[in-house]
Tab-separated table of C-alpha atoms in Angstrom:
chain	number	residue	atom	x	y	z
A	20	UNK	CA	10.137	19.771	-5.916
A	21	UNK	CA	12.689	17.520	-3.902
A	22	UNK	CA	13.454	14.292	-5.809
A	23	UNK	CA	13.526	11.443	-3.632
A	24	UNK	CA	13.971	7.659	-5.117
A	25	UNK	CA	15.572	4.574	-4.645
A	26	UNK	CA	16.176	1.236	-5.535
A	27	UNK	CA	16.600	-2.131	-3.747
A	28	UNK	CA	19.174	-4.862	-4.704
A	29	UNK	CA	20.028	-8.461	-3.569
A	30	UNK	CA	21.498	-7.065	-0.611
A	31	UNK	CA	21.405	-3.645	-0.586
A	32	UNK	CA	19.019	-0.219	-0.275
A	33	UNK	CA	19.793	2.809	-2.284
A	34	UNK	CA	18.186	6.063	-1.280
A	35	UNK	CA	19.138	9.378	-3.500
A	36	UNK	CA	17.805	12.726	-2.866
A	37	UNK	CA	18.487	15.875	-4.409
A	38	UNK	CA	20.223	18.509	-2.238
A	39	UNK	CA	18.490	21.840	-3.333
A	40	UNK	CA	16.482	24.139	-0.815
A	41	UNK	CA	14.976	26.686	-2.395
A	42	UNK	CA	12.319	29.424	-1.768
A	43	UNK	CA	10.266	30.500	-4.924
A	44	UNK	CA	12.751	31.697	-7.528
A	45	UNK	CA	15.652	31.576	-5.442
A	46	UNK	CA	17.963	28.141	-4.290
A	47	UNK	CA	19.318	28.550	-1.000
A	48	UNK	CA	20.887	25.196	-0.722
A	49	UNK	CA	22.473	22.950	-2.856
A	50	UNK	CA	23.831	20.370	-0.506
A	51	UNK	CA	20.730	19.875	2.549
A	52	UNK	CA	20.853	16.320	3.158
A	53	UNK	CA	16.912	14.921	2.819
A	54	UNK	CA	17.861	11.339	3.950
A	55	UNK	CA	17.857	10.926	7.656
A	56	UNK	CA	19.548	7.965	9.277
A	57	UNK	CA	17.042	6.502	11.957
A	58	UNK	CA	19.291	3.852	13.008
A	59	UNK	CA	22.669	2.075	11.511
A	60	UNK	CA	20.830	-0.108	9.208
A	61	UNK	CA	18.145	2.124	8.468
A	62	UNK	CA	17.718	5.636	6.151
A	63	UNK	CA	14.425	8.010	5.571
A	64	UNK	CA	14.097	10.163	2.579
A	65	UNK	CA	11.401	12.506	3.245
A	66	UNK	CA	10.300	14.700	0.603
A	67	UNK	CA	8.428	17.614	1.517
A	68	UNK	CA	8.304	21.927	2.395
A	69	UNK	CA	11.760	22.105	4.642
A	70	UNK	CA	9.733	22.542	7.973
A	71	UNK	CA	7.433	19.464	8.129
A	72	UNK	CA	10.406	17.212	6.093
A	73	UNK	CA	11.840	18.717	9.517
A	74	UNK	CA	9.412	18.097	12.298
A	75	UNK	CA	8.357	14.780	11.071
A	76	UNK	CA	11.872	13.089	10.124
A	77	UNK	CA	13.096	14.447	14.212
A	78	UNK	CA	9.134	12.963	14.963
A	79	UNK	CA	9.894	9.392	13.564
A	80	UNK	CA	13.707	9.467	14.569
A	81	UNK	CA	12.687	10.584	18.386
A	82	UNK	CA	9.449	7.928	18.453
A	83	UNK	CA	12.510	4.778	17.473
A	84	UNK	CA	14.331	5.374	19.492
A	85	UNK	CA	12.239	5.448	22.539
A	86	UNK	CA	10.731	2.232	21.281
A	87	UNK	CA	14.099	0.753	21.339
A	88	UNK	CA	14.687	2.197	24.910
A	89	UNK	CA	11.552	0.717	25.727
A	90	UNK	CA	11.892	-3.024	24.302
A	91	UNK	CA	15.445	-2.930	24.161
A	92	UNK	CA	16.223	-3.299	20.411
A	93	UNK	CA	15.610	-1.386	17.170
A	94	UNK	CA	12.618	-2.358	15.456
A	95	UNK	CA	12.964	-4.314	12.264
A	96	UNK	CA	12.631	-2.759	8.724
A	97	UNK	CA	8.784	-3.667	8.298
A	98	UNK	CA	7.831	-3.090	11.786
A	99	UNK	CA	9.489	0.294	11.214
A	100	UNK	CA	7.438	1.119	7.996
A	101	UNK	CA	4.271	0.121	9.665
A	102	UNK	CA	5.138	2.325	12.707
A	103	UNK	CA	5.967	5.200	10.466
A	104	UNK	CA	2.797	4.991	8.741
A	105	UNK	CA	0.865	4.656	11.510
A	106	UNK	CA	1.739	8.285	12.522
A	107	UNK	CA	0.719	9.240	9.036
A	108	UNK	CA	-2.685	7.440	9.287
A	109	UNK	CA	-3.130	9.072	12.744
A	110	UNK	CA	-2.238	12.674	11.444
A	111	UNK	CA	-4.759	12.569	8.770
A	112	UNK	CA	-7.866	13.065	10.760
A	113	UNK	CA	-5.848	14.930	13.767
A	114	UNK	CA	-6.434	18.680	14.732
A	115	UNK	CA	-3.389	20.165	12.912
A	116	UNK	CA	-3.697	17.461	9.764
A	117	UNK	CA	-1.408	15.952	7.838
A	118	UNK	CA	2.073	15.888	8.206
A	119	UNK	CA	2.715	17.064	5.106
A	120	UNK	CA	5.665	15.165	3.401
A	121	UNK	CA	6.303	11.707	1.684
A	122	UNK	CA	9.146	9.581	2.294
A	123	UNK	CA	11.005	6.467	0.843
A	124	UNK	CA	12.238	4.249	4.496
A	125	UNK	CA	15.320	2.033	3.438
A	126	UNK	CA	17.282	-0.732	4.936
A	127	UNK	CA	18.610	-3.921	5.644
A	128	UNK	CA	17.560	-6.014	8.687
A	129	UNK	CA	19.819	-8.069	10.960
A	130	UNK	CA	19.892	-11.208	8.849
A	131	UNK	CA	20.801	-9.174	5.531
A	132	UNK	CA	17.923	-9.031	3.464
A	133	UNK	CA	17.333	-5.608	2.328
A	134	UNK	CA	14.107	-3.811	1.728
A	135	UNK	CA	12.233	-0.475	0.720
A	136	UNK	CA	9.071	1.129	1.619
A	137	UNK	CA	7.191	4.019	-0.170
A	138	UNK	CA	5.251	5.642	2.205
A	139	UNK	CA	2.564	8.829	1.628
A	140	UNK	CA	1.439	11.581	3.895
A	141	UNK	CA	-2.132	9.891	4.011
A	142	UNK	CA	-0.287	6.936	5.228
A	143	UNK	CA	-0.478	4.797	1.844
A	144	UNK	CA	2.404	2.228	2.654
A	145	UNK	CA	3.847	-0.430	-0.099
A	146	UNK	CA	6.797	-2.398	-0.412
A	147	UNK	CA	8.465	-1.500	-3.165
A	148	UNK	CA	11.779	-2.574	-5.093
A	149	UNK	CA	12.597	0.589	-7.253
A	150	UNK	CA	10.253	3.650	-6.828
A	151	UNK	CA	10.373	7.657	-6.443
A	152	UNK	CA	8.455	10.413	-4.662
A	153	UNK	CA	7.306	13.939	-6.049
A	154	UNK	CA	8.571	14.964	-9.817
A	155	UNK	CA	11.006	12.457	-10.404
A	156	UNK	CA	7.803	9.474	-10.148
A	157	UNK	CA	7.528	10.968	-13.404
A	158	UNK	CA	10.722	11.335	-15.337
A	159	UNK	CA	12.511	8.188	-13.285
A	160	UNK	CA	9.781	5.073	-12.858
A	161	UNK	CA	10.448	3.988	-16.587
A	162	UNK	CA	13.799	4.574	-16.158
A	163	UNK	CA	14.223	2.581	-13.245
A	164	UNK	CA	11.601	-0.508	-14.527
A	165	UNK	CA	13.629	-0.691	-17.681
A	166	UNK	CA	16.830	-1.099	-15.753
A	167	UNK	CA	16.087	-3.237	-12.868
A	168	UNK	CA	16.533	-6.473	-12.830
A	169	UNK	CA	16.527	-9.084	-9.269
A	170	UNK	CA	19.649	-9.576	-7.463
A	171	UNK	CA	21.361	-6.598	-8.879
A	172	UNK	CA	24.478	-5.687	-7.004
A	173	UNK	CA	25.923	-2.234	-5.096
A	174	UNK	CA	27.765	-1.424	-8.193
A	175	UNK	CA	25.216	-2.178	-10.990
A	176	UNK	CA	22.817	-0.216	-8.363
A	177	UNK	CA	24.606	2.365	-8.113
A	178	UNK	CA	25.152	2.576	-12.315
A	179	UNK	CA	21.368	3.104	-12.710
A	180	UNK	CA	21.324	5.715	-9.468
A	181	UNK	CA	23.732	7.412	-11.779
A	182	UNK	CA	21.345	7.100	-14.657
A	183	UNK	CA	18.263	8.513	-12.825
A	184	UNK	CA	20.587	11.697	-11.706
A	185	UNK	CA	21.217	12.014	-15.063
A	186	UNK	CA	18.179	11.980	-16.409
A	187	UNK	CA	16.623	14.255	-13.992
A	188	UNK	CA	19.464	16.996	-14.505
A	189	UNK	CA	18.759	16.735	-18.569
A	190	UNK	CA	14.581	16.756	-18.564
A	191	UNK	CA	13.175	18.282	-15.423
A	192	UNK	CA	12.836	21.885	-15.311
A	193	UNK	CA	14.275	22.619	-12.048
A	194	UNK	CA	18.490	22.332	-12.251
A	195	UNK	CA	19.235	20.456	-9.791
A	196	UNK	CA	23.154	19.483	-9.710
A	197	UNK	CA	24.042	18.081	-6.365
A	198	UNK	CA	22.323	14.529	-5.439
A	199	UNK	CA	23.227	13.267	-2.003
A	200	UNK	CA	23.139	9.122	-2.283
A	201	UNK	CA	22.790	6.873	1.052
A	202	UNK	CA	23.541	3.160	0.418
A	203	UNK	CA	22.951	0.628	3.094
A	204	UNK	CA	24.389	-2.695	3.172
A	205	UNK	CA	24.715	-4.949	6.119
A	206	UNK	CA	27.872	-3.653	7.001
A	207	UNK	CA	26.022	-0.041	7.989
A	208	UNK	CA	25.355	2.681	5.802
A	209	UNK	CA	27.800	4.816	3.342
A	210	UNK	CA	27.049	7.956	1.571
A	211	UNK	CA	28.381	10.280	-0.793
A	212	UNK	CA	27.267	13.360	-3.031
A	213	UNK	CA	27.147	12.981	-6.869
B	21	UNK	CA	-10.133	16.579	-2.278
B	22	UNK	CA	-12.189	15.508	-4.676
B	23	UNK	CA	-12.537	11.905	-6.012
B	24	UNK	CA	-11.140	10.573	-2.654
B	25	UNK	CA	-12.511	7.017	-3.395
B	26	UNK	CA	-10.669	7.402	-6.679
B	27	UNK	CA	-7.312	8.496	-5.597
B	28	UNK	CA	-5.462	5.565	-5.155
B	29	UNK	CA	-7.653	3.197	-7.677
B	30	UNK	CA	-8.907	-0.301	-7.372
B	31	UNK	CA	-11.525	-3.083	-7.750
B	32	UNK	CA	-13.347	-5.890	-5.789
B	33	UNK	CA	-15.591	-8.434	-6.706
B	34	UNK	CA	-17.276	-11.098	-4.734
B	35	UNK	CA	-19.413	-14.077	-5.579
B	36	UNK	CA	-21.232	-16.585	-3.654
B	37	UNK	CA	-21.685	-20.449	-5.066
B	38	UNK	CA	-23.118	-24.015	-4.164
B	39	UNK	CA	-21.117	-23.782	-0.330
B	40	UNK	CA	-18.218	-21.826	-1.212
B	41	UNK	CA	-17.367	-18.335	-2.141
B	42	UNK	CA	-14.818	-16.043	-4.255
B	43	UNK	CA	-13.442	-12.899	-3.786
B	44	UNK	CA	-11.370	-10.969	-6.713
B	45	UNK	CA	-9.452	-8.087	-6.796
B	46	UNK	CA	-6.973	-6.435	-9.095
B	47	UNK	CA	-3.214	-5.415	-8.154
B	48	UNK	CA	-2.841	-1.882	-8.907
B	49	UNK	CA	-1.774	0.900	-6.473
B	50	UNK	CA	-1.568	4.096	-7.760
B	51	UNK	CA	-1.544	7.972	-7.439
B	52	UNK	CA	-4.065	9.505	-9.789
B	53	UNK	CA	-2.987	8.541	-13.232
B	54	UNK	CA	0.239	7.508	-11.984
B	55	UNK	CA	0.859	3.742	-11.081
B	56	UNK	CA	3.419	2.594	-7.700
B	57	UNK	CA	3.464	-0.529	-7.410
B	58	UNK	CA	1.177	-3.421	-9.012
B	59	UNK	CA	1.151	-6.130	-6.949
B	60	UNK	CA	-0.940	-4.926	-4.028
B	61	UNK	CA	-3.527	-6.830	-3.023
B	62	UNK	CA	-6.475	-5.926	-1.155
B	63	UNK	CA	-8.014	-9.174	-0.419
B	64	UNK	CA	-7.549	-10.007	3.142
B	65	UNK	CA	-8.170	-13.325	5.005
B	66	UNK	CA	-9.823	-12.610	8.607
B	67	UNK	CA	-10.551	-16.340	9.795
B	68	UNK	CA	-9.786	-19.527	8.437
B	69	UNK	CA	-13.990	-19.010	7.055
B	70	UNK	CA	-13.678	-15.489	6.640
B	71	UNK	CA	-12.125	-13.248	3.824
B	72	UNK	CA	-12.589	-9.504	3.518
B	73	UNK	CA	-12.229	-7.000	0.999
B	74	UNK	CA	-11.516	-3.599	1.110
B	75	UNK	CA	-11.176	-0.681	-1.962
B	76	UNK	CA	-10.754	2.649	-1.797
B	77	UNK	CA	-8.505	5.061	-0.125
B	78	UNK	CA	-4.993	3.135	0.581
B	79	UNK	CA	-3.921	4.768	4.067
B	80	UNK	CA	-7.872	3.185	5.072
B	81	UNK	CA	-7.377	-0.052	3.573
B	82	UNK	CA	-4.350	-0.654	6.313
B	83	UNK	CA	-6.427	1.287	8.975
B	84	UNK	CA	-9.392	-0.258	8.832
B	85	UNK	CA	-7.795	-4.069	8.609
B	86	UNK	CA	-5.653	-3.362	11.023
B	87	UNK	CA	-9.229	-2.151	12.909
B	88	UNK	CA	-10.998	-5.460	11.878
B	89	UNK	CA	-7.809	-7.657	12.807
B	90	UNK	CA	-7.596	-6.306	16.543
B	91	UNK	CA	-11.195	-6.729	16.735
B	92	UNK	CA	-11.035	-10.242	15.443
B	93	UNK	CA	-8.557	-11.118	17.736
B	94	UNK	CA	-10.018	-9.380	20.781
B	95	UNK	CA	-12.944	-11.524	20.193
B	96	UNK	CA	-11.144	-14.592	19.988
B	97	UNK	CA	-9.319	-14.139	23.074
B	98	UNK	CA	-12.298	-12.937	25.287
B	99	UNK	CA	-15.017	-15.330	23.802
B	100	UNK	CA	-12.352	-18.325	23.212
B	101	UNK	CA	-13.895	-19.075	19.983
B	102	UNK	CA	-14.118	-17.910	16.623
B	103	UNK	CA	-16.175	-15.202	14.903
B	104	UNK	CA	-18.927	-16.178	12.730
B	105	UNK	CA	-19.483	-14.801	9.404
B	106	UNK	CA	-22.446	-12.955	9.861
B	107	UNK	CA	-21.519	-11.769	13.019
B	108	UNK	CA	-17.933	-10.364	11.114
B	109	UNK	CA	-20.536	-9.117	8.891
B	110	UNK	CA	-22.246	-6.540	11.792
B	111	UNK	CA	-19.129	-5.710	13.036
B	112	UNK	CA	-18.219	-4.467	9.933
B	113	UNK	CA	-21.015	-2.151	9.551
B	114	UNK	CA	-20.832	-0.760	12.972
B	115	UNK	CA	-17.231	-0.229	12.789
B	116	UNK	CA	-17.592	2.205	9.741
B	117	UNK	CA	-20.859	3.378	11.065
B	118	UNK	CA	-18.735	4.611	14.102
B	119	UNK	CA	-17.284	7.217	11.801
B	120	UNK	CA	-20.045	8.757	10.286
B	121	UNK	CA	-19.343	11.981	10.618
B	122	UNK	CA	-15.488	10.705	9.684
B	123	UNK	CA	-15.708	8.106	7.571
B	124	UNK	CA	-13.124	5.525	6.320
B	125	UNK	CA	-12.586	6.040	2.806
B	126	UNK	CA	-13.179	2.057	1.834
B	127	UNK	CA	-15.636	0.289	0.279
B	128	UNK	CA	-15.894	-3.576	1.398
B	129	UNK	CA	-17.011	-6.872	0.727
B	130	UNK	CA	-17.404	-9.648	2.894
B	131	UNK	CA	-17.084	-12.719	2.101
B	132	UNK	CA	-17.422	-16.263	4.273
B	133	UNK	CA	-18.830	-19.975	4.563
B	134	UNK	CA	-21.142	-20.183	7.804
B	135	UNK	CA	-21.835	-24.007	8.530
B	136	UNK	CA	-21.457	-24.526	4.713
B	137	UNK	CA	-23.417	-21.369	3.655
B	138	UNK	CA	-22.159	-18.925	1.695
B	139	UNK	CA	-22.544	-14.842	2.866
B	140	UNK	CA	-21.939	-12.365	0.973
B	141	UNK	CA	-22.148	-8.473	2.204
B	142	UNK	CA	-21.098	-4.981	0.955
B	143	UNK	CA	-21.159	-1.741	2.674
B	144	UNK	CA	-21.187	1.777	1.569
B	145	UNK	CA	-18.409	3.957	3.156
B	146	UNK	CA	-20.169	4.725	5.874
B	147	UNK	CA	-21.926	1.043	6.852
B	148	UNK	CA	-25.071	0.322	4.851
B	149	UNK	CA	-24.649	-3.486	4.705
B	150	UNK	CA	-26.238	-4.872	1.717
B	151	UNK	CA	-25.910	-8.732	1.419
B	152	UNK	CA	-29.497	-9.975	-0.294
B	153	UNK	CA	-27.624	-10.013	-4.221
B	154	UNK	CA	-25.181	-13.200	-5.173
B	155	UNK	CA	-22.527	-11.184	-6.339
B	156	UNK	CA	-21.163	-7.949	-5.240
B	157	UNK	CA	-18.889	-5.201	-6.514
B	158	UNK	CA	-16.389	-2.302	-5.220
B	159	UNK	CA	-14.034	-0.169	-6.321
B	160	UNK	CA	-13.413	2.134	-9.144
B	161	UNK	CA	-13.848	-0.772	-11.926
B	162	UNK	CA	-17.268	-1.803	-10.370
B	163	UNK	CA	-19.657	-0.664	-12.669
B	164	UNK	CA	-17.713	-2.330	-15.792
B	165	UNK	CA	-17.694	-5.832	-13.341
B	166	UNK	CA	-20.979	-5.167	-12.923
B	167	UNK	CA	-22.130	-5.733	-16.405
B	168	UNK	CA	-19.978	-8.322	-16.828
B	169	UNK	CA	-21.138	-10.248	-13.717
B	170	UNK	CA	-25.019	-10.028	-14.640
B	171	UNK	CA	-23.706	-11.682	-17.752
B	172	UNK	CA	-22.221	-14.442	-16.843
B	173	UNK	CA	-23.291	-15.427	-13.490
B	174	UNK	CA	-25.577	-18.166	-12.720
B	175	UNK	CA	-26.307	-19.032	-8.961
B	176	UNK	CA	-25.304	-22.674	-7.397
B	177	UNK	CA	-21.919	-22.814	-9.149
B	178	UNK	CA	-18.907	-24.930	-8.168
B	179	UNK	CA	-15.730	-23.782	-7.378
B	180	UNK	CA	-14.076	-24.452	-10.123
B	181	UNK	CA	-17.034	-22.574	-12.320
B	182	UNK	CA	-16.971	-19.749	-9.807
B	183	UNK	CA	-13.376	-19.186	-9.962
B	184	UNK	CA	-13.618	-18.808	-14.065
B	185	UNK	CA	-16.539	-16.885	-13.961
B	186	UNK	CA	-14.976	-14.429	-11.142
B	187	UNK	CA	-11.910	-14.200	-13.114
B	188	UNK	CA	-13.803	-13.199	-16.032
B	189	UNK	CA	-15.854	-10.703	-14.770
B	190	UNK	CA	-12.806	-9.137	-12.461
B	191	UNK	CA	-10.659	-9.217	-16.023
B	192	UNK	CA	-13.322	-7.640	-18.563
B	193	UNK	CA	-14.485	-4.948	-15.975
B	194	UNK	CA	-10.439	-4.152	-14.845
B	195	UNK	CA	-9.286	-4.198	-19.110
B	196	UNK	CA	-11.972	-1.152	-18.984
B	197	UNK	CA	-11.271	0.463	-16.149
B	198	UNK	CA	-8.431	3.187	-16.308
B	199	UNK	CA	-7.481	3.150	-12.488
B	200	UNK	CA	-7.571	-0.786	-11.895
B	201	UNK	CA	-6.170	-3.442	-12.997
B	202	UNK	CA	-2.157	-4.473	-13.777
B	203	UNK	CA	-3.256	-8.388	-12.927
B	204	UNK	CA	-5.948	-9.875	-10.631
B	205	UNK	CA	-5.961	-12.312	-8.124
B	206	UNK	CA	-8.937	-15.138	-7.298
B	207	UNK	CA	-9.707	-16.648	-4.105
B	208	UNK	CA	-12.221	-19.368	-3.801
B	209	UNK	CA	-13.186	-20.484	-0.468
B	210	UNK	CA	-15.035	-24.005	0.079
B	211	UNK	CA	-14.938	-25.995	3.069
B	212	UNK	CA	-11.750	-27.711	2.742
B	213	UNK	CA	-9.244	-24.751	1.503
B	214	UNK	CA	-8.801	-21.588	0.005
B	215	UNK	CA	-7.554	-21.441	-3.459
B	216	UNK	CA	-5.400	-18.725	-4.617
B	217	UNK	CA	-4.740	-18.138	-8.068
B	218	UNK	CA	-2.852	-14.944	-10.042
B	219	UNK	CA	-4.581	-13.828	-13.378
B	220	UNK	CA	-3.136	-11.640	-15.927
B	221	UNK	CA	-5.062	-8.481	-17.205
B	222	UNK	CA	-4.056	-5.779	-19.543
B	223	UNK	CA	-0.684	-4.888	-18.780
B	224	UNK	CA	-1.369	-1.079	-18.525
């Protein structure tokens, strides 16, 4: 039921998520942050059951740090995306089964190039310029395709995300009032709630 | 999960010509009926004279391609020479059979040029190699492409004619298959060079 969506602009990446945690018909929380900060220039929005989201998120974060300690620097976006993909792929044929969560990994490399990657619980990986996970796919892909153009500015990107949120609030059966939006630029990560 | 081969969609085709080979693939990556991206290419250059096309589950395409890259790189380092296409074709078969009881959900096509002679092989997901025909297909649109191939194909086509024939076969096939399409990419390999061309198909 989570909505995670994002887009890549000329020099930034935005990932947004809904903030709700629900158990059956009960909404437990409305301000849950489902976008994990991997380092100062990388974010990973994860959609799935709470337990899987948290445990896989921690696994990715800690392994990401381990590689930093072993090699002396953080991986760049492409390396990180492939690394997370290999974690997913290794799990699908393991005894415990796949990690039951999907993700959108976004960030900006040290040279300023932004990238956004779509990751799936089976280990599918695609570099995208705009996309969504979960039910948001059905509502937002058309809107994102329509509004997107190459080299968006940060302000235009935020406007598009606001339109996406409005679309979900209008048409999605499940009421999702609060959304957490994180933007990564060369300067760092900004977060705000809409 | 039933229809695991149809989960992400995609079609590939390979053809032999006169001292050349061609491979083509569509560009769709989807999740059942939903399309995620339209720029996903399924043909990989393993070596200057070997192309590998993979269709099936996206995750296993990544995994299997990485595995084959690793094998060929190790071979190059150990034996200090390039791998022959027939050797690589056998390697793919045995790599697939190694996972006989937990297979990779991919159907590969290998194409290459060995001393100017074209090599083409296709496999099922557990490594049964088939290299008898002059064209091979794979993926969800495979059956549709078969028909078009039978109609257009002739033995010993030149590289330009082969590019045209394989392009038309792919486009006709993918236009009918709902899980393939969104453009096509054609690779033609001759002794001298590899040409890559992007085709337009029906945009649905």
